[in-house]
Structures are given as C-alpha cells and as structure tokens.
Tab-separated table of C-alpha atoms in Angstrom:
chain	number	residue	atom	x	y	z
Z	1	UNK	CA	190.014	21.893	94.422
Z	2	UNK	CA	188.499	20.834	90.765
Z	3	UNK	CA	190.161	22.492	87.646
Z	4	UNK	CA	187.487	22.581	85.334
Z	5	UNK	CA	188.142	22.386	81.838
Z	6	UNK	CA	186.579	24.313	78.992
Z	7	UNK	CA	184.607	21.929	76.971
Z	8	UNK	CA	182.374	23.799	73.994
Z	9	UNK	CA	182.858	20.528	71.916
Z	10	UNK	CA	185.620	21.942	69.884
Z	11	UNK	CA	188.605	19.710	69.121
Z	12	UNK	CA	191.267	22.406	69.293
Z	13	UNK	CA	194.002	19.734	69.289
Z	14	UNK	CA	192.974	17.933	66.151
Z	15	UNK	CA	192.811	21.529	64.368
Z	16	UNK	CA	196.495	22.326	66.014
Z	17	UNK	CA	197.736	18.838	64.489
Z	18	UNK	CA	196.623	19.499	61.261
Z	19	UNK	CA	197.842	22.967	61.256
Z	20	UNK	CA	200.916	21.565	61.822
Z	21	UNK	CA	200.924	18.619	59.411
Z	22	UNK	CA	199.944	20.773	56.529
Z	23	UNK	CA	202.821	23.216	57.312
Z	24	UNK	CA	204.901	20.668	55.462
Z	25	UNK	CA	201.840	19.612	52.822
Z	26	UNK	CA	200.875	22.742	50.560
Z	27	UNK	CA	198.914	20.577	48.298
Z	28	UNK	CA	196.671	18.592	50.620
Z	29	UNK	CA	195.365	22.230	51.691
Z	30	UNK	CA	194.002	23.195	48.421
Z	31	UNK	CA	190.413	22.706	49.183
Z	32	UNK	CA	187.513	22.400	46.685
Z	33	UNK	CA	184.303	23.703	47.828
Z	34	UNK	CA	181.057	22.552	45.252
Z	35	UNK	CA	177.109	22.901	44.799
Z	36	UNK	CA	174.525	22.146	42.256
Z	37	UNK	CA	172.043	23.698	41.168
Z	38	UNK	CA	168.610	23.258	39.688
Z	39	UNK	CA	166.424	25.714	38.329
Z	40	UNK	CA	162.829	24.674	39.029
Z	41	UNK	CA	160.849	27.383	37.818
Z	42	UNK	CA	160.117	31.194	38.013
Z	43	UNK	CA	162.808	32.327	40.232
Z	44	UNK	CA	162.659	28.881	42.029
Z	45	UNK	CA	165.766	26.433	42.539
Z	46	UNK	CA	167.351	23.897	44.395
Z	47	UNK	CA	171.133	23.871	44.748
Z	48	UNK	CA	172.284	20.751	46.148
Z	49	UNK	CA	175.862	19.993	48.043
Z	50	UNK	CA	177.133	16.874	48.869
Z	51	UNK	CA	181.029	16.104	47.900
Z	52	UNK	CA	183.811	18.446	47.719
Z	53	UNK	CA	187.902	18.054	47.218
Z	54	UNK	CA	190.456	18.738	50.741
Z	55	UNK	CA	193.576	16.659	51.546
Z	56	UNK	CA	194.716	15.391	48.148
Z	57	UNK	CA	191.445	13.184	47.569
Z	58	UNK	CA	187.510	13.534	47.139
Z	59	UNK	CA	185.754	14.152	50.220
Z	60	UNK	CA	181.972	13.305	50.879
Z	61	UNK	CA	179.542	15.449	53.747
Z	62	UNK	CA	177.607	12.487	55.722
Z	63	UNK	CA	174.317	13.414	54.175
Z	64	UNK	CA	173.015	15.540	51.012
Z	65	UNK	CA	171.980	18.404	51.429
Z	66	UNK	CA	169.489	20.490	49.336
Z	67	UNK	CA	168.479	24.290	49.356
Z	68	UNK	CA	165.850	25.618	48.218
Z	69	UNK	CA	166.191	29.161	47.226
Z	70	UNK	CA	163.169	32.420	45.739
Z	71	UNK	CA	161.917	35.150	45.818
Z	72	UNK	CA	159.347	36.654	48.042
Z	73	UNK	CA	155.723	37.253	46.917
Z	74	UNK	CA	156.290	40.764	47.199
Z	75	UNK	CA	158.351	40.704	43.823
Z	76	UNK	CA	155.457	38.487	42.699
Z	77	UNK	CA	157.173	35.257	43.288
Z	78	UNK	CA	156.131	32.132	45.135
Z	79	UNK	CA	158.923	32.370	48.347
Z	80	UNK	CA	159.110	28.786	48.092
Z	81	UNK	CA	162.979	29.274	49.989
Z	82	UNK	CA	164.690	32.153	51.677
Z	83	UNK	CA	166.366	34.431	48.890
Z	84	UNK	CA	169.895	34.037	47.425
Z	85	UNK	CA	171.110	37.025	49.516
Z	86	UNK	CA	169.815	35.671	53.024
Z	87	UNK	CA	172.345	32.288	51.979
Z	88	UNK	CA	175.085	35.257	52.427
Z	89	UNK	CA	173.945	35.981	55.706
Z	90	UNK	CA	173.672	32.306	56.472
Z	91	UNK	CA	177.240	31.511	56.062
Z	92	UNK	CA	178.143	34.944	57.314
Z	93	UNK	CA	176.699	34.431	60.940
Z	94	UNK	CA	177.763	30.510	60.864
Z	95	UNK	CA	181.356	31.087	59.710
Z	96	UNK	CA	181.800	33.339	62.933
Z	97	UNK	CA	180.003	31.236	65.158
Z	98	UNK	CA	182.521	28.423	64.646
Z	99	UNK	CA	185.380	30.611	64.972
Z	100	UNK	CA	184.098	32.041	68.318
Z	101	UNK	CA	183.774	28.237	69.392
Z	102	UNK	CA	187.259	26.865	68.606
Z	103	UNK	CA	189.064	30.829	69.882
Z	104	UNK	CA	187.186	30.320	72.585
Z	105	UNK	CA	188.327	26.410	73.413
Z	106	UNK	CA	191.720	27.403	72.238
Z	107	UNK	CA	191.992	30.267	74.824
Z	108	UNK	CA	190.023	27.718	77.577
Z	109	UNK	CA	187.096	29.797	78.166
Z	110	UNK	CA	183.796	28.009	78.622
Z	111	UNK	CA	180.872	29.155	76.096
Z	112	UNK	CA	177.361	29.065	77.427
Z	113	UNK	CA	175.685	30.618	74.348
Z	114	UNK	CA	176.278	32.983	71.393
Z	115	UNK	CA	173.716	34.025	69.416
Z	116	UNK	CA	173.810	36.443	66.512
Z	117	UNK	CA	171.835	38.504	64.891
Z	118	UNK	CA	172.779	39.758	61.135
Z	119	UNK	CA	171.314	42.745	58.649
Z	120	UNK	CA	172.217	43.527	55.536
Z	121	UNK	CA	171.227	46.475	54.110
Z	122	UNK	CA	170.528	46.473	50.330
Z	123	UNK	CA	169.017	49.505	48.159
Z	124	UNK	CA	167.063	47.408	45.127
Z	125	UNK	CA	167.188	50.045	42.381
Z	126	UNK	CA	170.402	48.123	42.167
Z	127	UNK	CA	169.156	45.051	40.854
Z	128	UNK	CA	166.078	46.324	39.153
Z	129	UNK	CA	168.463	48.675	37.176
Z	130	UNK	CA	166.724	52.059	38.149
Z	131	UNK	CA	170.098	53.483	38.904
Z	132	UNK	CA	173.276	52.549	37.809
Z	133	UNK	CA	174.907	54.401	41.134
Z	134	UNK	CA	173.115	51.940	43.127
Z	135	UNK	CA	175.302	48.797	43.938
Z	136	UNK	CA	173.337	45.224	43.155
Z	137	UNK	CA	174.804	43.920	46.620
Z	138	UNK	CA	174.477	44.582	49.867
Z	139	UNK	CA	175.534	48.355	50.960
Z	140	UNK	CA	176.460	47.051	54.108
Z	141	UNK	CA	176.041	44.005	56.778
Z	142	UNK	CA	175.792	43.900	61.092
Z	143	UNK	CA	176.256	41.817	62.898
Z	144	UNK	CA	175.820	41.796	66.294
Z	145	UNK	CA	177.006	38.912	69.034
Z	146	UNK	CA	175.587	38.570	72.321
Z	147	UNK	CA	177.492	35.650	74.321
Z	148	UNK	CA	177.723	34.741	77.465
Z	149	UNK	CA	180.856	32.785	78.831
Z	150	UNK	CA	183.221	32.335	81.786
Z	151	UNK	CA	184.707	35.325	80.442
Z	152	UNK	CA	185.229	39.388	80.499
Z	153	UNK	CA	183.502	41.283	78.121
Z	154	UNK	CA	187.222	42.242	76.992
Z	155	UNK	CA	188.045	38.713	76.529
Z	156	UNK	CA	185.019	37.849	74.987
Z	157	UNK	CA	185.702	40.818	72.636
Z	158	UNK	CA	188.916	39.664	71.461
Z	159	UNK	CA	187.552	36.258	70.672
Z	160	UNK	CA	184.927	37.795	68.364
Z	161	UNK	CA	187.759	39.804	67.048
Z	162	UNK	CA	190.260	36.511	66.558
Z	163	UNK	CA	187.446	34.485	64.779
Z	164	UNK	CA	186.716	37.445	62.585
Z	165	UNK	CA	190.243	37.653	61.452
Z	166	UNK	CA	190.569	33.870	60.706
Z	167	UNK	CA	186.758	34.051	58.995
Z	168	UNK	CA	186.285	32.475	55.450
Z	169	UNK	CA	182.992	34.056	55.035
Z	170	UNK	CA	184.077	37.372	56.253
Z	171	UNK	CA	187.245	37.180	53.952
Z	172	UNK	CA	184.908	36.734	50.561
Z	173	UNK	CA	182.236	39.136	51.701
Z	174	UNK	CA	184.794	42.139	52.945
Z	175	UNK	CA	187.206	41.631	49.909
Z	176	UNK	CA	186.673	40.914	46.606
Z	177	UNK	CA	186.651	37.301	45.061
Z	178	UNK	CA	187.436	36.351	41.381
Z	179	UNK	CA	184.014	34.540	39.821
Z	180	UNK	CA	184.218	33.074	36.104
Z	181	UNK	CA	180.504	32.447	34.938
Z	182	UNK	CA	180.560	30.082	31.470
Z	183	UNK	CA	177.844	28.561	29.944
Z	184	UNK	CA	179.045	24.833	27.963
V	1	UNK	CA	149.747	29.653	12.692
V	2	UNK	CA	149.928	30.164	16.518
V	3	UNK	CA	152.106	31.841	18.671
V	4	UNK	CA	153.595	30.417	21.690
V	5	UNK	CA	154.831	32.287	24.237
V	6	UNK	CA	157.499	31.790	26.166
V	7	UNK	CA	156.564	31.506	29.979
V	8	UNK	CA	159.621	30.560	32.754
V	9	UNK	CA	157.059	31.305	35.372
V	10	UNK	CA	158.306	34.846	36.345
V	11	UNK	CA	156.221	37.742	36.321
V	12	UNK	CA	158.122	40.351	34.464
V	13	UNK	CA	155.627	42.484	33.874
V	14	UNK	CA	155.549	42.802	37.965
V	15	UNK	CA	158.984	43.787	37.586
V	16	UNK	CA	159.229	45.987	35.537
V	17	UNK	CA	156.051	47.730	36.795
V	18	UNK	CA	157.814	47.604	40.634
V	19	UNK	CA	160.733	49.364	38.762
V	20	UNK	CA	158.516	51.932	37.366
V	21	UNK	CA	157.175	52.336	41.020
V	22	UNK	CA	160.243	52.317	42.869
V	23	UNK	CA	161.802	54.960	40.604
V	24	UNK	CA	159.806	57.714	42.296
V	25	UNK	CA	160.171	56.209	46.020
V	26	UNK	CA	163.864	55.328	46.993
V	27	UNK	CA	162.555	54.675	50.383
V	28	UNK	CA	160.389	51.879	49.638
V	29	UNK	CA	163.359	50.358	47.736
V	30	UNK	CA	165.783	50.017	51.020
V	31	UNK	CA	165.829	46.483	52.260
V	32	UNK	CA	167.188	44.685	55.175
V	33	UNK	CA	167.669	41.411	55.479
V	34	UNK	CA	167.875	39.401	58.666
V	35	UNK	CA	169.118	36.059	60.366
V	36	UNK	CA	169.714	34.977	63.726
V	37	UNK	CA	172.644	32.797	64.789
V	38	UNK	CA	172.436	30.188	67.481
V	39	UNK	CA	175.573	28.434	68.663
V	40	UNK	CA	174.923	24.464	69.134
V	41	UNK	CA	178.154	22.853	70.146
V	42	UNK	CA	181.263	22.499	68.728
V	43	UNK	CA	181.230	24.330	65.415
V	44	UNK	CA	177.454	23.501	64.643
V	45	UNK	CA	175.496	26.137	64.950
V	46	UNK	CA	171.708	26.754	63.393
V	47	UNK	CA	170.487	30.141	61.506
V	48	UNK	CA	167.191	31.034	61.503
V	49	UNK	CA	165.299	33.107	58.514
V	50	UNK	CA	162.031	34.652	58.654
V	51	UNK	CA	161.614	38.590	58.514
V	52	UNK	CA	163.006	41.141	56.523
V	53	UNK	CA	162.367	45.080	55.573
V	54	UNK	CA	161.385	46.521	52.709
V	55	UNK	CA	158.804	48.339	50.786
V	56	UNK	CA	158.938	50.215	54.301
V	57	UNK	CA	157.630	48.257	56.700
V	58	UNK	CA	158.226	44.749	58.212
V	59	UNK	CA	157.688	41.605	55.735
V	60	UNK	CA	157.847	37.850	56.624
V	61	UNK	CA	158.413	35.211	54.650
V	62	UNK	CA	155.858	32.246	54.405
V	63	UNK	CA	157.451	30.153	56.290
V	64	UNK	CA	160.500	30.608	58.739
V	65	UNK	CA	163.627	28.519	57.938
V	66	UNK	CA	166.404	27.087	59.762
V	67	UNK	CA	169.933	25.931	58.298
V	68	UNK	CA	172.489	23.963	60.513
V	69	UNK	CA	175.962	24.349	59.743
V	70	UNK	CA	178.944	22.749	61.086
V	71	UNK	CA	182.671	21.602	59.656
V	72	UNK	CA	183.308	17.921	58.503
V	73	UNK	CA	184.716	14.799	59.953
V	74	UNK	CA	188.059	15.652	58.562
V	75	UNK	CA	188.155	18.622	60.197
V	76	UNK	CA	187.463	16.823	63.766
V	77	UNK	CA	183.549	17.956	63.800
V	78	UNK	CA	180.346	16.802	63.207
V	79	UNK	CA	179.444	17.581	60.014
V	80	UNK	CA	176.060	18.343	61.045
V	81	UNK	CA	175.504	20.788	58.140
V	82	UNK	CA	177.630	22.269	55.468
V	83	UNK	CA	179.747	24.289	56.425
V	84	UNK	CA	179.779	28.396	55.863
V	85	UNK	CA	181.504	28.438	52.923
V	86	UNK	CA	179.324	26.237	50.804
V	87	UNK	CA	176.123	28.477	52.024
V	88	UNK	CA	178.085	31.570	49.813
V	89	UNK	CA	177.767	28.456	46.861
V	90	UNK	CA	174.312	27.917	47.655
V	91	UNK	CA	173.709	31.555	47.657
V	92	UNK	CA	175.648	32.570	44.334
V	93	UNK	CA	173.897	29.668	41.808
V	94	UNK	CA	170.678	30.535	43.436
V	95	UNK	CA	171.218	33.980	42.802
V	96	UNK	CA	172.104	33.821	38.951
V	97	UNK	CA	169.861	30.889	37.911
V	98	UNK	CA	166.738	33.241	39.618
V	99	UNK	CA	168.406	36.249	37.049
V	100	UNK	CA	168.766	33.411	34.374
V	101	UNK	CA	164.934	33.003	34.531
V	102	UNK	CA	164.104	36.776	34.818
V	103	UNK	CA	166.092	37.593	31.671
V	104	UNK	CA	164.750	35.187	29.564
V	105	UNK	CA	161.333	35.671	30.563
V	106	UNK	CA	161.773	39.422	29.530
V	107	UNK	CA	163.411	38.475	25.926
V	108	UNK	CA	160.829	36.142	25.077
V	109	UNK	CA	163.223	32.958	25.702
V	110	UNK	CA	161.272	29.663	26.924
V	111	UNK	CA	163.779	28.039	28.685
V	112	UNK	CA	163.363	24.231	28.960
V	113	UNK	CA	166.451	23.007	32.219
V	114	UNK	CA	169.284	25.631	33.344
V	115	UNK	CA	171.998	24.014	35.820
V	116	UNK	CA	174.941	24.969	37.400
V	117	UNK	CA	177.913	23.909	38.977
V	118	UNK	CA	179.859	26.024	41.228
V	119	UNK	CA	183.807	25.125	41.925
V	120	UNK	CA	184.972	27.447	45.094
V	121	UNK	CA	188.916	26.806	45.535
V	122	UNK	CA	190.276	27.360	48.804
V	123	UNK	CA	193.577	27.233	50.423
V	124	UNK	CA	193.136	26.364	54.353
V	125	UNK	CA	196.542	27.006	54.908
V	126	UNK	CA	194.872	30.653	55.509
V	127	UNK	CA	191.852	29.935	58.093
V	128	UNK	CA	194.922	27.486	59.718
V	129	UNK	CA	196.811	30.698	60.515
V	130	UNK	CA	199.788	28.381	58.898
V	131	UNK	CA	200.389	31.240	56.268
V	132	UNK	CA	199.841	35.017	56.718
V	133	UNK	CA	199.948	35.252	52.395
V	134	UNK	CA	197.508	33.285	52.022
V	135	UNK	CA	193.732	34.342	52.436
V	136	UNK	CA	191.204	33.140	54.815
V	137	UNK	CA	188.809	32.981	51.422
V	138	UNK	CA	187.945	31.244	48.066
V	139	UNK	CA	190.870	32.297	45.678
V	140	UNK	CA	188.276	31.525	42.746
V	141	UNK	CA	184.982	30.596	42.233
V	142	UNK	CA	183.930	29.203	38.918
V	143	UNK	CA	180.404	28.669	37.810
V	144	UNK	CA	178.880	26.192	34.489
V	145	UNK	CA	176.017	26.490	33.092
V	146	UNK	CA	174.481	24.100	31.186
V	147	UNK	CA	171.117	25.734	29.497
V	148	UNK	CA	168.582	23.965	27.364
V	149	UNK	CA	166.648	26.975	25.668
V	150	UNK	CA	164.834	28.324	22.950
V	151	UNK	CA	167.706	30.082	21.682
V	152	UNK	CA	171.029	30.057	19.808
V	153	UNK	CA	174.376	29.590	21.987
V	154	UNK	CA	175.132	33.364	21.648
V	155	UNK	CA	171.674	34.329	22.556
V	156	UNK	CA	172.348	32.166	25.829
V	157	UNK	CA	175.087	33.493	26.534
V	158	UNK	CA	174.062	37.039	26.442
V	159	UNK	CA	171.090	35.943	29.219
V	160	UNK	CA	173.652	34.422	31.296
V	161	UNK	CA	175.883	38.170	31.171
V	162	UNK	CA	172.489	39.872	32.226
V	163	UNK	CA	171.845	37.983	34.891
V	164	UNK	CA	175.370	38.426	36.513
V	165	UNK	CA	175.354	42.220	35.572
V	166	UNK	CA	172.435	42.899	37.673
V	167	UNK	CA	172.969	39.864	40.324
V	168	UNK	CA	173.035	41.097	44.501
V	169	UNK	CA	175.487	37.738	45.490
V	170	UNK	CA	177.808	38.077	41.929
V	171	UNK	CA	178.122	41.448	43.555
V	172	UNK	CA	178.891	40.753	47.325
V	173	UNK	CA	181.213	37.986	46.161
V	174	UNK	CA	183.650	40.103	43.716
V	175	UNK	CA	183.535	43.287	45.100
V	176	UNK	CA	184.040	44.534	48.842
V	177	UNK	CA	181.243	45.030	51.259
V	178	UNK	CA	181.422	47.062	54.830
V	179	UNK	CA	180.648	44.362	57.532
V	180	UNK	CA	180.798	45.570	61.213
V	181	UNK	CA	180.748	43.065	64.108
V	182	UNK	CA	179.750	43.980	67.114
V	183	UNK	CA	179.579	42.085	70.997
V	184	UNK	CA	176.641	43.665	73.148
C-alpha cells in the first residue's frame, strides 16, 4: 500500500515554525502593509504596491505591481479599471482562498479546486447622498465556495469555517477598522 | 478677462442629474457587484471581474479583469501577487482619490496631481492563531494626501472630508458589514 500525501502546495510547516518563533518575538510580527496611489484623471487612478514592513526590517514583493482603478461608463466615466469596491471583493474571495489551502494541507486533505463566487450588495443613494439612511458601503457580501477535495462535505465545511475565522480580509470587512485620512 | 474653468475630467453634471433620477427609483439604485475566485496552488489564487447589477439589469464592464494573489517569500509562498490585504489598500486610495476628483470638480477646484499613501498596520500574531487578543485585521490604516490644487490648504482639506463622508470602501473598512459564506 501507498500513503499518499496531501500536497496543495502549501508549506504548512514553514507557517507552524514561524508561528512558533514569533511566540517569543512580538515585534517582528508587527506588519506594515502599503500602496500608492496616483490620480490620473476623472475618477481614474493607479495605486501601485511594491514594499511593505514584517519581521523587524523592510520587505520587498518580487515584482511591482500596479492597479488601475474607475468608474463604469454608466456613471459617465471611462471604466478604464474595475471600481474601488470590486478591490474589496478581490481581497475578500483571495484572503479565503488561501486560508482554505493551508486548513486544508494542515488537516491533510487533498484540494482539487475551489472556486468562489462573491456579491456585494450596495444601495447607491448612499454615495450619491440621496438619503442619508442609506449606508455608502456595501449592505451586505456572499460568498459562496464550491470545492471539491478528498473530503466530506462536513469536513470541507469546517475548513471554510477555520479559514474564515483566521481571515484578514474577513476581519476588516465584518468589524470595523480605525482609518486616519490627512492631507500634508 | 477670461474665465477658466476648472475641469478634473468628471462629469458632475451626470451625477448629479443620476441623483436627481435615482431619487424617484430606489430600484434602479441597488447594485451588486461580482467576482469569481479560482484557487491556483498554494495560496495563489486568481479573481476574475467582469459583470455587475445595477440600474436593473445586467452591466459588464469593458473589459474583464483578472488579479492574482498569493503571500510572499517570507511567508513560504510564491508571491505571485499581492496578497489580500493590500487589495483592501488598493481599494481604499482608489476609492477616495475617485471622491477627491468628484468633489472638486463640483466646487469649481482644478486640481493639478493628488497622491496618496496608505500605511495598513497589522499584527500576524492574529492570522498565526499565536494570540486569541489579537485580531486577524489591520489595527490602523492611515492615509496622506499630498494635493496640488487650485485652492487654499483649508479648502483642500474640506474636499478631502467630502470625499471620505460619502466614500463606499472608507465605509466597509470602519464600520461592520454582514458577510455570509457559504459551501455548495
């Protein structure tokens, strides 16, 4: 008889180690998370990320990344990017995915493929200021996993559930998040 | 004498006449918008953007876009995109320098460059399960502007508060939103 491994590319063991080395390291888990951004014009930009601060020096992605970001032409602008709010549901969907990856490699169950599909619903006399009972954000966000794995449905349930609880995304979108805006 | 007028490329007059128009029709103003979620390996995964709701019925965007995201080297991954948490970033400067524009262009304000830098701080003690008091989430976010405009500091800085008053991510970011995951 084989034993056959999980393998969904996830090094669980590296992310164990470090959990374990930064039990005794507080400061080299203070992370600093950055992005640029250019305004181009109308309601055009491009917000660029590249570097960002995590165990007690400057940190650099391999490449540089730039997003473009608009509005669509049914608010008369150019849609030269995907809107500001559809970058939520970006890092939203992403954030789990990864999770359900490394729960999944943690608990040795073998991923085939997850896909996701996410909606937010948003009512826009928020933004455009018709009525001030109307939130600016979304009202509310889905998102719905379909996955198949070497797994129950059970299982596979309480791996969505474990990467949900451990989610950065799902933290700042479900609970509120202190933003200072300051013009120099 | 002649007199210039200040164009940032946004069509306020759309705006406001969409406002006007939406005030009489709350069902044309409830949006949803959509991304699907593909797992690649490891933590990479790649979101796709195309279609959305609103104005009732089905609306695309010009073009369909696709963002990879992954965690870094340090983390033991690929770093094949950035990773979830920088997409809220990319999301929230997008978001006010669009509202930045809009503002202006309705006071009359020509604005000449408007940048930002956004500073997310982040404790991964919290996603590392290492400490149950510490959150999965940014603890703060800070965003600087730097705005060259027709237009005194104060007047500035009074464009910058109306764009975060009426902004969808400056919303989802500091206050809570409903977000139900579901496996099908």
């Amino acid at each position: 008889m084989t034993m056959m491994t999980a393998n969904n590319g996830v090094n669980v063991q590296a992310l164990l180690d470090a959990r374990e080395a930064l039990k005794g390291a507080p400061e080299a888990a203070k992370f600093t998370w950055r992005a640029s951004c250019k305004w181009q014009n109308g309601t055009h930009s491009s917000t660029n990320v590249e570097g960002f601060f995590g165990l007690g020096e400057e940190q650099k992605h391999k490449t540089e990344s730039s997003f473009s970001a608009d509005h669509p032409e049914i608010f008369a602008s150019e849609d030269k990017g995907i809107t500001p709010v559809e970058y939520l549901l970006v890092g939203l969907a992403s954030c789990l995915t990864a999770g359900v990856a490394a729960v999944a490699q943690n608990r040795g169950i073998q991923l085939r493929s997850v896909e996701s599909k996410v909606a937010g619903k948003m009512d826009i006399r928020g933004i455009l200021g018709i009525d001030s009972d109307v939130r600016n954000g979304y009202d509310d966000i889905k998102v719905t996993f379909t996955i198949d794995a070497d797994a129950s449905k059970a299982d596979i349930e309480a791996i969505v559930a474990q990467s949900q609880k451990r989610s950065a995304v799902y933290d700042v979108i479900t609970n509120p998040v202190n933003v200072t805006v300051e013009v120099v």
